Short mmCIF file of C-alpha atoms in Angstrom, two decimals:
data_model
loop_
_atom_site.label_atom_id
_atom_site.label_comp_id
_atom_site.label_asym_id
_atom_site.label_seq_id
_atom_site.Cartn_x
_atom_site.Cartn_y
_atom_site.Cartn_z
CA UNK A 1 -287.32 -15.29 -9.89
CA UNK A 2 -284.91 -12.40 -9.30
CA UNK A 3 -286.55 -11.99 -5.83
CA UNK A 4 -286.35 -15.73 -4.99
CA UNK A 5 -282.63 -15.53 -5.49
CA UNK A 6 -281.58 -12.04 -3.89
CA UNK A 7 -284.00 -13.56 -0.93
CA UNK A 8 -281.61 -16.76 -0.68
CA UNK A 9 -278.90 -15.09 -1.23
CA UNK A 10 -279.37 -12.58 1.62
CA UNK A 11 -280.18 -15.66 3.77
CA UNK A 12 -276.96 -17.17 2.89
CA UNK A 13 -274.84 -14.09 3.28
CA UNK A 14 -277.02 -13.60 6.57
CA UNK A 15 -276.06 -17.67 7.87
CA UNK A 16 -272.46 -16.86 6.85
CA UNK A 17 -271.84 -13.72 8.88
CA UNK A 18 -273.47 -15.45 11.96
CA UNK A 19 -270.95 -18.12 11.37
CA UNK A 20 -268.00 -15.42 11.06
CA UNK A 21 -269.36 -13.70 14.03
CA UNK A 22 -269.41 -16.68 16.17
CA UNK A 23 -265.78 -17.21 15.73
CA UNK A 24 -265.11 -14.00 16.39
CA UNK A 25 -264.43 -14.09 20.38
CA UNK A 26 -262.92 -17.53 19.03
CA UNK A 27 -259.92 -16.59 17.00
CA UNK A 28 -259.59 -13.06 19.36
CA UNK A 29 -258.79 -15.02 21.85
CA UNK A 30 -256.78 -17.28 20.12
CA UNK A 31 -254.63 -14.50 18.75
CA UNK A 32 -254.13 -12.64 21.89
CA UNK A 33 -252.95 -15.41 24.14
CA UNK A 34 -250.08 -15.71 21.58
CA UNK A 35 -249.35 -12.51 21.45
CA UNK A 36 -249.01 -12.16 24.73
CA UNK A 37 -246.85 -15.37 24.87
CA UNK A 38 -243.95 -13.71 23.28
CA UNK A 39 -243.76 -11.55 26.85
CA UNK A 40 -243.72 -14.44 29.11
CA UNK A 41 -241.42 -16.95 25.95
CA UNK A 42 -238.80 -15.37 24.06
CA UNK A 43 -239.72 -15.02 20.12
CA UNK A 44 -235.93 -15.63 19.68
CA UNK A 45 -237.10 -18.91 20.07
CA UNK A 46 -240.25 -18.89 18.45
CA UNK A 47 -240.48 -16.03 15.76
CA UNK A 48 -244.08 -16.16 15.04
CA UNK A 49 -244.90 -14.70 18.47
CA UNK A 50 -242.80 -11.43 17.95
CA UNK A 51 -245.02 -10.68 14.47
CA UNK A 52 -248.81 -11.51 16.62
CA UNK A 53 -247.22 -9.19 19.56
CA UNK A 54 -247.75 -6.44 16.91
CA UNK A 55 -251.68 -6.69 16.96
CA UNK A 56 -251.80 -6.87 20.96
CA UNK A 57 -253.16 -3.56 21.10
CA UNK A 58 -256.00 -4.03 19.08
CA UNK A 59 -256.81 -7.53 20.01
CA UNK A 60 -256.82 -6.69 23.70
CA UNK A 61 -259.82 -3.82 22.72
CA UNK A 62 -261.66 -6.60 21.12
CA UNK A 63 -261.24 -8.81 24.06
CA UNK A 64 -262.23 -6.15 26.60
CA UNK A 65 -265.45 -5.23 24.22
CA UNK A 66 -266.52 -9.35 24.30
CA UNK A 67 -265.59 -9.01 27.99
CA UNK A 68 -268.17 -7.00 28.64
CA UNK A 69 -270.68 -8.35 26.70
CA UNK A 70 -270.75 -11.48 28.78
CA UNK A 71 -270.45 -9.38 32.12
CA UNK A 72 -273.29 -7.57 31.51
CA UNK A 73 -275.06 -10.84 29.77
CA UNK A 74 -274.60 -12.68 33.19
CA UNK A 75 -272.11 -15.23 31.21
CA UNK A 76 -269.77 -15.46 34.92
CA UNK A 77 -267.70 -18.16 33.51
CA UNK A 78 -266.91 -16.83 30.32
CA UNK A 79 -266.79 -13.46 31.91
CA UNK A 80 -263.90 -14.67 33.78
CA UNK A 81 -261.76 -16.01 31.44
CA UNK A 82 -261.85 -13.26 29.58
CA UNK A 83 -260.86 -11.23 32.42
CA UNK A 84 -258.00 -13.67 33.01
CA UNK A 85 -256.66 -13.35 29.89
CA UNK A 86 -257.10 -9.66 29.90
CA UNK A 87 -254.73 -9.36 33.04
CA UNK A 88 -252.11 -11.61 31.69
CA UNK A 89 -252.18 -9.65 28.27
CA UNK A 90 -251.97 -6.19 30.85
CA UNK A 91 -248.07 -6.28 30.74
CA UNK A 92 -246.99 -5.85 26.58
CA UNK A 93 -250.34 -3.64 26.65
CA UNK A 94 -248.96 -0.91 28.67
CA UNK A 95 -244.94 -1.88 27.07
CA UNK A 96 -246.90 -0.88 23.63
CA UNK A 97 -249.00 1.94 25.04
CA UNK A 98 -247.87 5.11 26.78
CA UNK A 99 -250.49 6.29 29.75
CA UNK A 100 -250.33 9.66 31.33
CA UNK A 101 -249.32 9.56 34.93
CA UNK A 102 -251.45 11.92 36.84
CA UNK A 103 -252.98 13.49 34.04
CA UNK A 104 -251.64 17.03 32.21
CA UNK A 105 -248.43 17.78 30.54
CA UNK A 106 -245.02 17.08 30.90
CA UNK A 107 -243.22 20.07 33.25
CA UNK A 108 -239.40 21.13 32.45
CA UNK A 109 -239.82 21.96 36.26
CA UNK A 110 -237.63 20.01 38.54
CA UNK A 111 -238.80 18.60 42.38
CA UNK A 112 -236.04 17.94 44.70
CA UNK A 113 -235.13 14.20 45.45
CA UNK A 114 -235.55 13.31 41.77
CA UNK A 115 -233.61 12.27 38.62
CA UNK A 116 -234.45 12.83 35.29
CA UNK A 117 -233.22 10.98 32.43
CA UNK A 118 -232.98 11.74 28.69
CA UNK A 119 -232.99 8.83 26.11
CA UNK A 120 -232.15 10.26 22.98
CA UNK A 121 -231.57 8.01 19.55
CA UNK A 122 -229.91 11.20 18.11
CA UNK A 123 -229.36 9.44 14.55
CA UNK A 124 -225.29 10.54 14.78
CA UNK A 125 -226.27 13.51 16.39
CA UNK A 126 -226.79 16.99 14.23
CA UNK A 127 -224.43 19.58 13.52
CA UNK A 128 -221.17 17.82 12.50
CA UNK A 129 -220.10 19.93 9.59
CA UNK A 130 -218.56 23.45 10.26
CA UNK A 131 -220.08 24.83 6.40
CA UNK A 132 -223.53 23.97 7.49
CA UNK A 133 -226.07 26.66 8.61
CA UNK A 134 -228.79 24.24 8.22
CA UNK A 135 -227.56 21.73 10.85
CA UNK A 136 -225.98 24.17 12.94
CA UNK A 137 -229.46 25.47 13.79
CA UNK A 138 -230.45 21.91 14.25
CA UNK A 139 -227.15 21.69 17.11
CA UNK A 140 -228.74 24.95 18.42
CA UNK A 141 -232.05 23.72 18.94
CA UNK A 142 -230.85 20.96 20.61
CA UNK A 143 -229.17 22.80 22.97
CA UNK A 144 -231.80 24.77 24.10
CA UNK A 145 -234.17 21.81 24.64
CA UNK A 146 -231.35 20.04 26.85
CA UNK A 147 -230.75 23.38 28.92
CA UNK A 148 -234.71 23.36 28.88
CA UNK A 149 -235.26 20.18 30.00
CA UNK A 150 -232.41 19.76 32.32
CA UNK A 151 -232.05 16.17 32.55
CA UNK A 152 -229.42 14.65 35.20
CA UNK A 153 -228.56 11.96 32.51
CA UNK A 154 -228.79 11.76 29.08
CA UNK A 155 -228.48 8.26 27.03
CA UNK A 156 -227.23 8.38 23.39
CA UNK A 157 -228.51 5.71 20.94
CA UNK A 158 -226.65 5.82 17.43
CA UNK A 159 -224.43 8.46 18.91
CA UNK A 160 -221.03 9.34 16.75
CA UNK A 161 -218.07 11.83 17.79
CA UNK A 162 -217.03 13.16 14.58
CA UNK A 163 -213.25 14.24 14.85
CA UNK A 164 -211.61 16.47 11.91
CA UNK A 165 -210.94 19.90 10.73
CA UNK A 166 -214.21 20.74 9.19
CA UNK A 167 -216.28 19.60 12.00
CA UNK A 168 -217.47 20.35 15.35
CA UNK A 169 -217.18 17.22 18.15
CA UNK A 170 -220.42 15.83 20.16
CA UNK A 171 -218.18 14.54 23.20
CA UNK A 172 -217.17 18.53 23.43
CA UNK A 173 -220.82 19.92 22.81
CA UNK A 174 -221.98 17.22 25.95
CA UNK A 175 -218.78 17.50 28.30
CA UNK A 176 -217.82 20.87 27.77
CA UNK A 177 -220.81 23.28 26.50
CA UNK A 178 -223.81 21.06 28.68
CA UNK A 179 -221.21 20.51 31.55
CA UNK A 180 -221.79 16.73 31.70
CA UNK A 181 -218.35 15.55 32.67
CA UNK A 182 -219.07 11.98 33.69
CA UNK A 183 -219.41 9.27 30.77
CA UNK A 184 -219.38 5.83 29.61
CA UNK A 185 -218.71 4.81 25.92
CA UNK A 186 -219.12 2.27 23.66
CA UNK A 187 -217.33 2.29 20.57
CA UNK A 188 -218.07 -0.43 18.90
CA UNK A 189 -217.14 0.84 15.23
CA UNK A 190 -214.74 3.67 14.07
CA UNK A 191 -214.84 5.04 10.31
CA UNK A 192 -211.83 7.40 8.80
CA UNK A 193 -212.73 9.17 6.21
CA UNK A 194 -210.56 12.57 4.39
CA UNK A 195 -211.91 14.91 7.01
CA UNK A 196 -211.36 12.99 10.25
CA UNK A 197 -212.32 10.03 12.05
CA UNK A 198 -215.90 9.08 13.07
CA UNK A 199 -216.33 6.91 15.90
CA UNK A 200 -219.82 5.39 16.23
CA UNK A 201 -221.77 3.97 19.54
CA UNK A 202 -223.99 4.15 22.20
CA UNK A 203 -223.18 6.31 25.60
CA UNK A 204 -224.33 7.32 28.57
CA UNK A 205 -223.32 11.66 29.75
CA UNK A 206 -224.45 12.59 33.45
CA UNK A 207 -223.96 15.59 35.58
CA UNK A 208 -223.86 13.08 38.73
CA UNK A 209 -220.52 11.14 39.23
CA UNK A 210 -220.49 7.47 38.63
CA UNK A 211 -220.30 4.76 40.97
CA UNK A 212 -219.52 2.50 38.56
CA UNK A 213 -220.34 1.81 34.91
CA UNK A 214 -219.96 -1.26 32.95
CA UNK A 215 -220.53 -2.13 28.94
CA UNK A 216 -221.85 -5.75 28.11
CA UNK A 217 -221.71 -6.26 24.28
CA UNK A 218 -223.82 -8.51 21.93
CA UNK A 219 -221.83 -11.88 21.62
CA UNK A 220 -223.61 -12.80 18.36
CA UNK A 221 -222.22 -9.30 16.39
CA UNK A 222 -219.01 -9.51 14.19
CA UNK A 223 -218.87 -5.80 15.30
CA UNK A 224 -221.30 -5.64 18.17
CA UNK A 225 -223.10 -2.84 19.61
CA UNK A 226 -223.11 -2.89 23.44
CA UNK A 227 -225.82 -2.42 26.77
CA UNK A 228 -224.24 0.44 27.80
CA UNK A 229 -225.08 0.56 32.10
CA UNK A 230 -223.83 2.95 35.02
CA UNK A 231 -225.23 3.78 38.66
CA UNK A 232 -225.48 6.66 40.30
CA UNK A 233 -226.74 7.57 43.93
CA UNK A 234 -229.88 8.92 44.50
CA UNK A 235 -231.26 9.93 48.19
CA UNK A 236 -228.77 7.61 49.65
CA UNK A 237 -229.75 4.65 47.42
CA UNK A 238 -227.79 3.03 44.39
CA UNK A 239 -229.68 3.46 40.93
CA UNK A 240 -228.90 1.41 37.74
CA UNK A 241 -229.45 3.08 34.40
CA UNK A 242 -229.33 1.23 31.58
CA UNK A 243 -229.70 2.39 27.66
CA UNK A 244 -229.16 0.37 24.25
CA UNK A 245 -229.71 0.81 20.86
CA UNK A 246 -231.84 -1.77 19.23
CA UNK A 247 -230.59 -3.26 15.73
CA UNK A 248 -232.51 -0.73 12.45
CA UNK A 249 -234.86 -2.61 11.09
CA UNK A 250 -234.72 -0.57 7.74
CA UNK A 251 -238.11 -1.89 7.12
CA UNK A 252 -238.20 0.00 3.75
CA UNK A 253 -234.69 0.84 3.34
CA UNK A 254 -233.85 -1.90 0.22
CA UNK A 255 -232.18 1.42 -1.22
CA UNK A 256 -230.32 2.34 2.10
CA UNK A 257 -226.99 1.85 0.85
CA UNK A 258 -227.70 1.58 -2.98
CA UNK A 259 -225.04 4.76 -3.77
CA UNK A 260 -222.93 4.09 -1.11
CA UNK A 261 -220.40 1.35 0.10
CA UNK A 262 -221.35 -1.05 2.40
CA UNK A 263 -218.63 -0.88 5.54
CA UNK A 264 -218.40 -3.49 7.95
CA UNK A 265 -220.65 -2.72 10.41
CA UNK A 266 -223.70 -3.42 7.94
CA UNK A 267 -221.97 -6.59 6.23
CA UNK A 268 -223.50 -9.10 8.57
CA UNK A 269 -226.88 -7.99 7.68
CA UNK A 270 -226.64 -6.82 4.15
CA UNK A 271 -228.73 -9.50 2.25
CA UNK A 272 -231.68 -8.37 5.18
CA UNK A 273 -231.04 -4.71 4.50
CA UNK A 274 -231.57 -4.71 0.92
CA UNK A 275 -233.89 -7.05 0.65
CA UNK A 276 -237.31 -5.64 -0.01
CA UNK A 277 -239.09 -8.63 2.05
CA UNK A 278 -240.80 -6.64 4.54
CA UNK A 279 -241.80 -10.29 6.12
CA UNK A 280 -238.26 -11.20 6.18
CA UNK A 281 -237.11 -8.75 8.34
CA UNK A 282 -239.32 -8.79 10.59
CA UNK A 283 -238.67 -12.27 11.32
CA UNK A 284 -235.26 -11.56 11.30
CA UNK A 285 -235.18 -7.90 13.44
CA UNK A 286 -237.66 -9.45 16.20
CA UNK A 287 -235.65 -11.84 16.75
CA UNK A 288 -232.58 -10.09 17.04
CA UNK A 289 -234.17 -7.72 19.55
CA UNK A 290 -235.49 -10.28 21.70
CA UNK A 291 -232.06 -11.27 21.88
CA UNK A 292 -231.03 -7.71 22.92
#
């Protein structure tokens, strides 16, 4: 009797799983031509498509795999329209995954007739207080790795210029100690507290002048952060760079500012910040940086 039933149940779990696995190439393909939707249509519009556009990666791998299997079944038709929906997923693929370019390691050599740019999200940028040995070795480390590195421009995300008696000022450290003396700013917040005032935005520092330089900010912010854009010349041609900080998420940051007051920059997103929906805000934060 016992073998009777472990028999029919094996058959059954064995019917099931052929069931599961035909749906398989199914529902992967399914799930990647939405994903890859939210390249071609905005998920502003349509929020589900920003969450699937988080599993392109792998579903692409799963669609290459069943790719194959029909190429090398001699399945043409099916072989091709999974190869068509491979190329059209090909663009967020390589936006989500970083390829070496000719192989090897990054060189802090230079070749003539380039530019190099620096995007930093520098989180405020380190070193502020005067009294700290801790973050001044932080400010020196930084240093070096910019003198290293020698980049023509650097971009700032979440940059601040701290201004007081006690502490040391970023816009001095990148204008005066790194020597890049042409910039464009965007303060789009300014905090005072007892030791000085801190000014917080995103910015653009370059050793090559400026031909011009332009700040475009979010229409949709009670204090908005900005695109922050400038062009510069480069073997006789005019090149745009462009930097901007994309909205924090806090993804697990309910506690964020728990001990602290909220000031007005956060106040349009508070009930999202300290909410400990995980779902909600990434409905909420995709959206907002398809917008950006």
């Amino acid at each position: 009797l016992m073998y009777r039933l472990f028999n029919k149940a094996g058959l059954l779990i064995g019917r099931l799983f052929k069931k599961f696995a035909a749906l398989i190439p199914s529902v992967t393909g399914i799930l990647l031509l939405l994903a890859t939707m939210g390249w071609y249509y905005s998920p502003a519009i349509f929020w589900p498509l920003a969450l699937l556009a988080l599993g392109t990666v792998y579903a692409w791998m799963v669609a290459f795999v069943i790719f194959l299997s029909n190429a090398f079944a001699g399945r043409k038709w099916k072989a091709t329209v999974w190869a068509v929906l491979l190329l059209l997923a090909l663009p967020p693929l390589f936006q989500s995954v970083t390829l070496p370019v000719k192989g090897g390691n990054f060189s802090a050599s230079r070749h003539s007739g380039t530019l190099r740019v620096m995007q930093w999200n520098c989180g405020t940028l380190v070193g502020n207080l005067i009294n700290s040995p801790e973050k001044k070795q932080e400010r020196l480390d930084a240093v070096q790795f910019i003198a290293q590195m020698q980049p023509d421009i650097i971009c700032l995300q979440d940059y601040a210029d701290v201004r007081g008696k006690y502490t040391r000022s970023n816009h001095a450290l990148l204008f005066d100690t790194l020597g890049y003396r042409f910039t464009v700013n965007d303060w789009h917040f300014q905090q005072l507290f007892s030791y000085g005032a801190v000014r917080h935005g995103t910015a653009i520092y370059s050793k090559i002048p400026l031909l011009a330089t332009g700040v475009v900010p979010f229409t949709n912010r009670q204090y908005p952060e900005a695109i922050v854009w400038a062009d510069v010349l480069l073997n006789q041609k005019r090149v745009r760079i462009i930097t901007v900080h994309f909205r924090s998420m806090n993804l697990n940051g309910h506690n964020t500012y728990k001990s602290i007051p909220f000031n007005q920059f956060v106040h349009q997103d508070s009930a999202i910040i300290m909410s400990r929906n995980i779902l909600n805000k990434l409905i909420y934060y995709q959206q907002e940086h398809s917008y950006q």
